[in-house]
Short mmCIF file of C-alpha atoms and ligand atoms in Angstrom, two decimals:
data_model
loop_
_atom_site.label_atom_id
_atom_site.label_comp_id
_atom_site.label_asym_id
_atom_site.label_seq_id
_atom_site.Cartn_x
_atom_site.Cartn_y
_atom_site.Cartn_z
CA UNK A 1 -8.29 -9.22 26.08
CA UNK A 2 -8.06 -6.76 23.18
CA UNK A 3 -9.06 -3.72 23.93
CA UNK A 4 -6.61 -1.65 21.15
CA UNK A 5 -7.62 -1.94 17.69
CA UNK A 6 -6.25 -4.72 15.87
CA UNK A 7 -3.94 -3.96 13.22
CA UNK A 8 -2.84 -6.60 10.34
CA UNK A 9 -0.29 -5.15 8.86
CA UNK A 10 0.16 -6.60 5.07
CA UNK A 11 4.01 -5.38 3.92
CA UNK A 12 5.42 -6.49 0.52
CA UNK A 13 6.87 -5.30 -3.23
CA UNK A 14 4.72 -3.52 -5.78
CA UNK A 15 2.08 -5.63 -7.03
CA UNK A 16 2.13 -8.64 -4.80
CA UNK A 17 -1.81 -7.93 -4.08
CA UNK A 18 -1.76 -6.06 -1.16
CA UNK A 19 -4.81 -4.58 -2.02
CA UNK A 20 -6.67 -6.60 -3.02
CA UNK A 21 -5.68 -9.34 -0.49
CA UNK A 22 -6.04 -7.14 2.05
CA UNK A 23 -9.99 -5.95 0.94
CA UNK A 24 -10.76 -9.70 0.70
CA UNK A 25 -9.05 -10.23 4.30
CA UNK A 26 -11.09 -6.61 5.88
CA UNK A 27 -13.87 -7.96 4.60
CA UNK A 28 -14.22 -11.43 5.62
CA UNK A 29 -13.38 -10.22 9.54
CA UNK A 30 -15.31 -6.85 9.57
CA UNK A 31 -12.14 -4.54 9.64
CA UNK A 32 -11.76 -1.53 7.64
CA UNK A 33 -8.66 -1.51 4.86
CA UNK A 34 -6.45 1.21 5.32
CA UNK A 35 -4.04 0.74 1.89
CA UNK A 36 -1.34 3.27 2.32
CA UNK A 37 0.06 3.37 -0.89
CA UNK A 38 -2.96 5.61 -1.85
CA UNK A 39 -1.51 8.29 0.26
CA UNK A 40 2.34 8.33 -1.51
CA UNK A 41 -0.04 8.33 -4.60
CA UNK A 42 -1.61 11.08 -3.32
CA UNK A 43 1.13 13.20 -3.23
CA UNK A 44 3.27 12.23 -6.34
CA UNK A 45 -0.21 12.97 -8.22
CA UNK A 46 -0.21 16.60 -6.74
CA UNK A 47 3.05 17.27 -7.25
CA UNK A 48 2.74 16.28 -10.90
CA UNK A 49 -0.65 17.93 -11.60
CA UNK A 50 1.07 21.67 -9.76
CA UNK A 51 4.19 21.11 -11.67
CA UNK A 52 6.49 20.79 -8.70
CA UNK A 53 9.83 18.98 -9.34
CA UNK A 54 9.69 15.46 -8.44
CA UNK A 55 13.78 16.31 -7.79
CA UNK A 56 12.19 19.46 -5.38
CA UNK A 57 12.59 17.63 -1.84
CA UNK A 58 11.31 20.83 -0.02
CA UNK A 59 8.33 21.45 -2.01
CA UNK A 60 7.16 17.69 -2.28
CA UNK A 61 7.57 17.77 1.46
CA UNK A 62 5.83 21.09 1.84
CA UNK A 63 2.92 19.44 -0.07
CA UNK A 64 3.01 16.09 2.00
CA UNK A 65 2.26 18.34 4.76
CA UNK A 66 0.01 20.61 3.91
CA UNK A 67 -2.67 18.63 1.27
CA UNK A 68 -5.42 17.24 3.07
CA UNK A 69 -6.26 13.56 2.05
CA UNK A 70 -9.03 11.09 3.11
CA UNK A 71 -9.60 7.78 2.51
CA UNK A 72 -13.13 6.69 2.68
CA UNK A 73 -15.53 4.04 1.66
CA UNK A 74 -16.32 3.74 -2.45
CA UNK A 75 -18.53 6.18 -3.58
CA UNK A 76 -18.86 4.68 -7.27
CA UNK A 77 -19.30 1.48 -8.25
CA UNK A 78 -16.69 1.51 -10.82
CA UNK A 79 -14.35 -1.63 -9.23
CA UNK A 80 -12.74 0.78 -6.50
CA UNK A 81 -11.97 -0.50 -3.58
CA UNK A 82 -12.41 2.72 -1.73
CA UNK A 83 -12.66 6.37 -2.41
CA UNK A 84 -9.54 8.41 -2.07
CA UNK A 85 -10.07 12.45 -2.13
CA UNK A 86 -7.32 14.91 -1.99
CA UNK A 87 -8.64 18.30 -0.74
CA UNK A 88 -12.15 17.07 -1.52
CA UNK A 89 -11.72 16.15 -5.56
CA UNK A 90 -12.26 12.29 -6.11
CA UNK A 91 -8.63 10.96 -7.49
CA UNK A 92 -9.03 7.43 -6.91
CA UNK A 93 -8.06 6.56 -10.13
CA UNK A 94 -6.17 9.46 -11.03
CA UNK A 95 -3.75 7.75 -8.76
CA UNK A 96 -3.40 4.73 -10.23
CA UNK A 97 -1.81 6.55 -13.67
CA UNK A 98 1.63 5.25 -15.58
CA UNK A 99 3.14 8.73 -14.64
CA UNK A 100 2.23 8.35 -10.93
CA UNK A 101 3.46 4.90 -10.62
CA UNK A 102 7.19 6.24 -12.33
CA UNK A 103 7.42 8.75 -9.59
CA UNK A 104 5.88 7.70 -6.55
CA UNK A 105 9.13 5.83 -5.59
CA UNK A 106 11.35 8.60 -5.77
CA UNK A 107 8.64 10.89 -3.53
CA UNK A 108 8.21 8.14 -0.90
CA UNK A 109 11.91 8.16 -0.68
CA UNK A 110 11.80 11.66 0.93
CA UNK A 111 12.46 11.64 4.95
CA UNK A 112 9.53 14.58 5.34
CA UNK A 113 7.27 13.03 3.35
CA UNK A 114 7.32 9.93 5.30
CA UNK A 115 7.31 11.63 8.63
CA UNK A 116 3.96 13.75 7.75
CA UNK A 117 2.51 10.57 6.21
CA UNK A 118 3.40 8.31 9.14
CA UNK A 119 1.46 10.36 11.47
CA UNK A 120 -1.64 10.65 9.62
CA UNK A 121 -1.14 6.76 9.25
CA UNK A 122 -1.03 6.07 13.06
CA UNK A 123 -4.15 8.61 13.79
CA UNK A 124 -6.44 6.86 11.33
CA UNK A 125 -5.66 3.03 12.54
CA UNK A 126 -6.45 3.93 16.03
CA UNK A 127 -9.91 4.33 14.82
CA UNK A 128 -10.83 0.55 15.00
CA UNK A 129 -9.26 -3.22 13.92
CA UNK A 130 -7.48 -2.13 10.32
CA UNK A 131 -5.83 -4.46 7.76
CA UNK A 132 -3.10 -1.59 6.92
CA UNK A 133 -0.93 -2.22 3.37
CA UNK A 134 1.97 -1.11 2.53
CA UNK A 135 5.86 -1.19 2.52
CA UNK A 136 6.82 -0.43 5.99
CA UNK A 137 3.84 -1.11 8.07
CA UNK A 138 5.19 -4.24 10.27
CA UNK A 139 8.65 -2.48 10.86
CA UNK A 140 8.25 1.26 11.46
CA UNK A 141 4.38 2.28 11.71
CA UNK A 142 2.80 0.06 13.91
CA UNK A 143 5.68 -2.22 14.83
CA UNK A 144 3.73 -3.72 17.73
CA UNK A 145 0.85 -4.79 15.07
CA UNK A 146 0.06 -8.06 16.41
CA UNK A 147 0.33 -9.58 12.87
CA UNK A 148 2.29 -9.10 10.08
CA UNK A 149 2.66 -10.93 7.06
CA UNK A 150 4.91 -10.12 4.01
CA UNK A 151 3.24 -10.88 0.79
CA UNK A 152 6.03 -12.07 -1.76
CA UNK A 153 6.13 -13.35 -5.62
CA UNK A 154 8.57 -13.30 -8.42
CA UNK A 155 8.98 -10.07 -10.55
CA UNK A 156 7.59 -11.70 -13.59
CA UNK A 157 4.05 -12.73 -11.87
CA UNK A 158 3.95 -9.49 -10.10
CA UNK A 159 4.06 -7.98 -13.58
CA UNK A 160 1.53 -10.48 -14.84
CA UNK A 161 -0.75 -9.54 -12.67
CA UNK A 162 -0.03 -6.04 -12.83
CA UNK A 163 -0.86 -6.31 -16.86
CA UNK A 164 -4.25 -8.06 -16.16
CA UNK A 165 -5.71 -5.31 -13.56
CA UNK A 166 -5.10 -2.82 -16.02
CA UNK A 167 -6.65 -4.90 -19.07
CA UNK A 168 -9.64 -5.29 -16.85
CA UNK A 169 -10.21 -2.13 -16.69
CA UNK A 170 -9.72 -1.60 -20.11
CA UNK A 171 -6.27 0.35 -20.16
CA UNK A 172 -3.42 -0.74 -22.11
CA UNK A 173 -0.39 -3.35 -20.77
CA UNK A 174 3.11 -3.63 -22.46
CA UNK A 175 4.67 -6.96 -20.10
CA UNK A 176 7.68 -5.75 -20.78
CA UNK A 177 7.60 -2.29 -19.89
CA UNK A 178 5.32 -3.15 -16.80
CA UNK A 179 7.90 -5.52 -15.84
CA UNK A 180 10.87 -2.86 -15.35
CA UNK A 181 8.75 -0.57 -13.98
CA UNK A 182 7.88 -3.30 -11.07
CA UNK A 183 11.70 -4.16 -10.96
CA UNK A 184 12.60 -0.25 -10.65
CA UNK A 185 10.09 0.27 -8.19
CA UNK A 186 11.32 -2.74 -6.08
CA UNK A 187 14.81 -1.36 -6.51
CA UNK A 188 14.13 1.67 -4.92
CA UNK A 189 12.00 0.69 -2.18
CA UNK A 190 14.05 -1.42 -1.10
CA UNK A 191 17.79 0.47 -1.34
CA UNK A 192 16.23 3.76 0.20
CA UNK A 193 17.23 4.71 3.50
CA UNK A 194 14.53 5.72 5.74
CA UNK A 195 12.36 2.93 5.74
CA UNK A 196 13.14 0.49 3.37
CA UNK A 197 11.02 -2.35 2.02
CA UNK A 198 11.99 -5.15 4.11
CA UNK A 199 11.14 -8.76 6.06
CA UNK A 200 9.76 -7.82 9.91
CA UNK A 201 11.73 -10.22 11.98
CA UNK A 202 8.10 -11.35 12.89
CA UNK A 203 6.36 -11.33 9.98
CA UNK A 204 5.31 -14.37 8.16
CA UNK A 205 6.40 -14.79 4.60
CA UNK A 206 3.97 -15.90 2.29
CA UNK A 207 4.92 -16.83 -1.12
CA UNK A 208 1.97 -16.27 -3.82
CA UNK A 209 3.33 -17.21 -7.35
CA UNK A 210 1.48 -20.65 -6.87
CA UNK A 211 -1.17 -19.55 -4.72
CA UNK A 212 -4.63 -18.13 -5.88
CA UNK A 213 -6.16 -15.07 -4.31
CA UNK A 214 -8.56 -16.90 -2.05
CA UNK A 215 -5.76 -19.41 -0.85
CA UNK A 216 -3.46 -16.12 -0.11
CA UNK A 217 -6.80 -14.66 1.85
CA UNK A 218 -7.66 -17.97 3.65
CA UNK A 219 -4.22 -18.55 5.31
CA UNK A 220 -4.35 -14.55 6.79
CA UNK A 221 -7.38 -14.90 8.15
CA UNK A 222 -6.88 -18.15 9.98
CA UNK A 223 -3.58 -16.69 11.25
CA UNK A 224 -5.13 -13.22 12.56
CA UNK A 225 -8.53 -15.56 13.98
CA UNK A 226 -6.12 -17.78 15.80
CA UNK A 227 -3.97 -14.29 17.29
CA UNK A 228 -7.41 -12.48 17.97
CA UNK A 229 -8.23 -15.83 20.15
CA UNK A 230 -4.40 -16.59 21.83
CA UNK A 231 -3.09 -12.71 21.77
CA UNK A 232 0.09 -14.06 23.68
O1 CDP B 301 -0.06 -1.36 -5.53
P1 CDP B 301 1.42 -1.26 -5.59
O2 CDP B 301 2.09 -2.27 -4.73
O3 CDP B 301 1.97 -1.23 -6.97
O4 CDP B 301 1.82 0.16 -5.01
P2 CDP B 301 1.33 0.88 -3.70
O5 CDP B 301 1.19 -0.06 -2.57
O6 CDP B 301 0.18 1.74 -4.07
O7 CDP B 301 2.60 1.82 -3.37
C1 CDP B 301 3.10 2.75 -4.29
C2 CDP B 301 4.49 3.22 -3.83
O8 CDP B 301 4.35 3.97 -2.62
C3 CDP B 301 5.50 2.12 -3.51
O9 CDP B 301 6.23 1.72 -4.65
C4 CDP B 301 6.39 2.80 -2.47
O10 CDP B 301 7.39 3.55 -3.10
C5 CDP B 301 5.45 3.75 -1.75
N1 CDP B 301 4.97 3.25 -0.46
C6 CDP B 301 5.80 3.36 0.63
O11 CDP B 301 6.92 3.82 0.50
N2 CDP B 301 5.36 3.00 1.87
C7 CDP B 301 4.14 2.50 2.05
N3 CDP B 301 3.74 2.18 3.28
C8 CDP B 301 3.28 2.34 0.95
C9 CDP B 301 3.73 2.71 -0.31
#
């Protein structure tokens, strides 16, 4: 019997479609999606927007502690996902900016910052059965999460599809450029030292370059339908 929220934890590199696999998944069971990525956002978008120092360890951390952040469902129906507020102004797309996404590795890099954040992680999944993305969930939040998967693809069709989310919504897309960024992003991640991007031993690894979005989504919910029925 489960009597502890369920938690799906969804781990991979930028741009694998965490996010949007994991709505599709949340939705399709009745779970909320809990993307944490908005929440490093969060924080690399205040510290730009005050002018802090993305070199300024203290003062990012200082901030990672003290700004208040809430994800909640949309509250437009402009494409988002979800709503994300940072002391009660709406930045959910704020966070999605070029300058964001060239810092936001270097700020999740920070020990304190992932301390404060892990906390406010854990306190919001207890709240019911969450499909939780991110970098780290399966190994170091919620390492008990009775699923994990680890979404993979190559650099060049994360950057593809990178390019087309931001032409739909009628922004601008160099390949090239978006492709470095998504290989300098991965670097990082994955070289830092407090919890890096990496494989759970007991995650499964799916591959997406050949697989459409629905085919990613179908093969996570069969595996967390067949763990909700057989726990063991
Ligand atoms: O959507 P995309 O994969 O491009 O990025 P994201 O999931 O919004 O995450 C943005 C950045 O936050 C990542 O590149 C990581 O540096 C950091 N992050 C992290 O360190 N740990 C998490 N659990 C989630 C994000």
């Amino acid at each position: 019997m489960h009597n502890d929220p369920f938690v799906i934890a969804i781990d991979g590199p930028a741009a694998s479609g965490k996010s949007t696999v994991g709505r599709l998944v949340a939705e399709k069971l009745g779970f909320l999606l809990f993307d944490t990525g908005a929440l490093y956002r969060a924080v690399t978008l205040a510290a730009l927007r005050r002018g802090v120092p993305i070199e300024d360890e203290a003062r990012i951390t200082d901030l990672a502690r003290t700004i208040h952040i809430e994800l909640i469902p949309a509250t437009v129906a402009d494409g988002r996902s979800y709503t994300v507020l940072v002391d009660g102004e709406d930045v959910t797309w704020a966070i999605r900016s070029e300058d964001v996404d060239a810092h936001v590795s270097a700020v999740s890099a920070y020990p304190g910052v992932r301390e404060a954040l892990k906390h406010q992680q854990r306190r919001i999944a207890r709240q019911g059965n969450v499909v939780m993305a991110g970098r780290d969930i399966g190994t170091v939040v919620f390492p008990e999460a009775p699923l994990k998967v680890y979404l993979d693809a190559s650099p060049e069709v994360r950057a593809q599809r990178r390019c087309e989310e931001l032409r739909a919504r009628g922004e601008e897309a160099d390949f090239d450029e978006i492709l470095a960024a998504v290989r300098r992003r991965d670097a990082i991640d994955s070289t830092r030292e407090t919890a890096p991007l990496r494989v759970a031993e007991d995650a499964v690894v799916i591959h997406t370059d050949h697989m459409n979005i629905d085919q990613v989504v179908d093969a996570i919910v069969k595996l967390a339908r067949e763990r909700l029925e057989d726990p063991a």
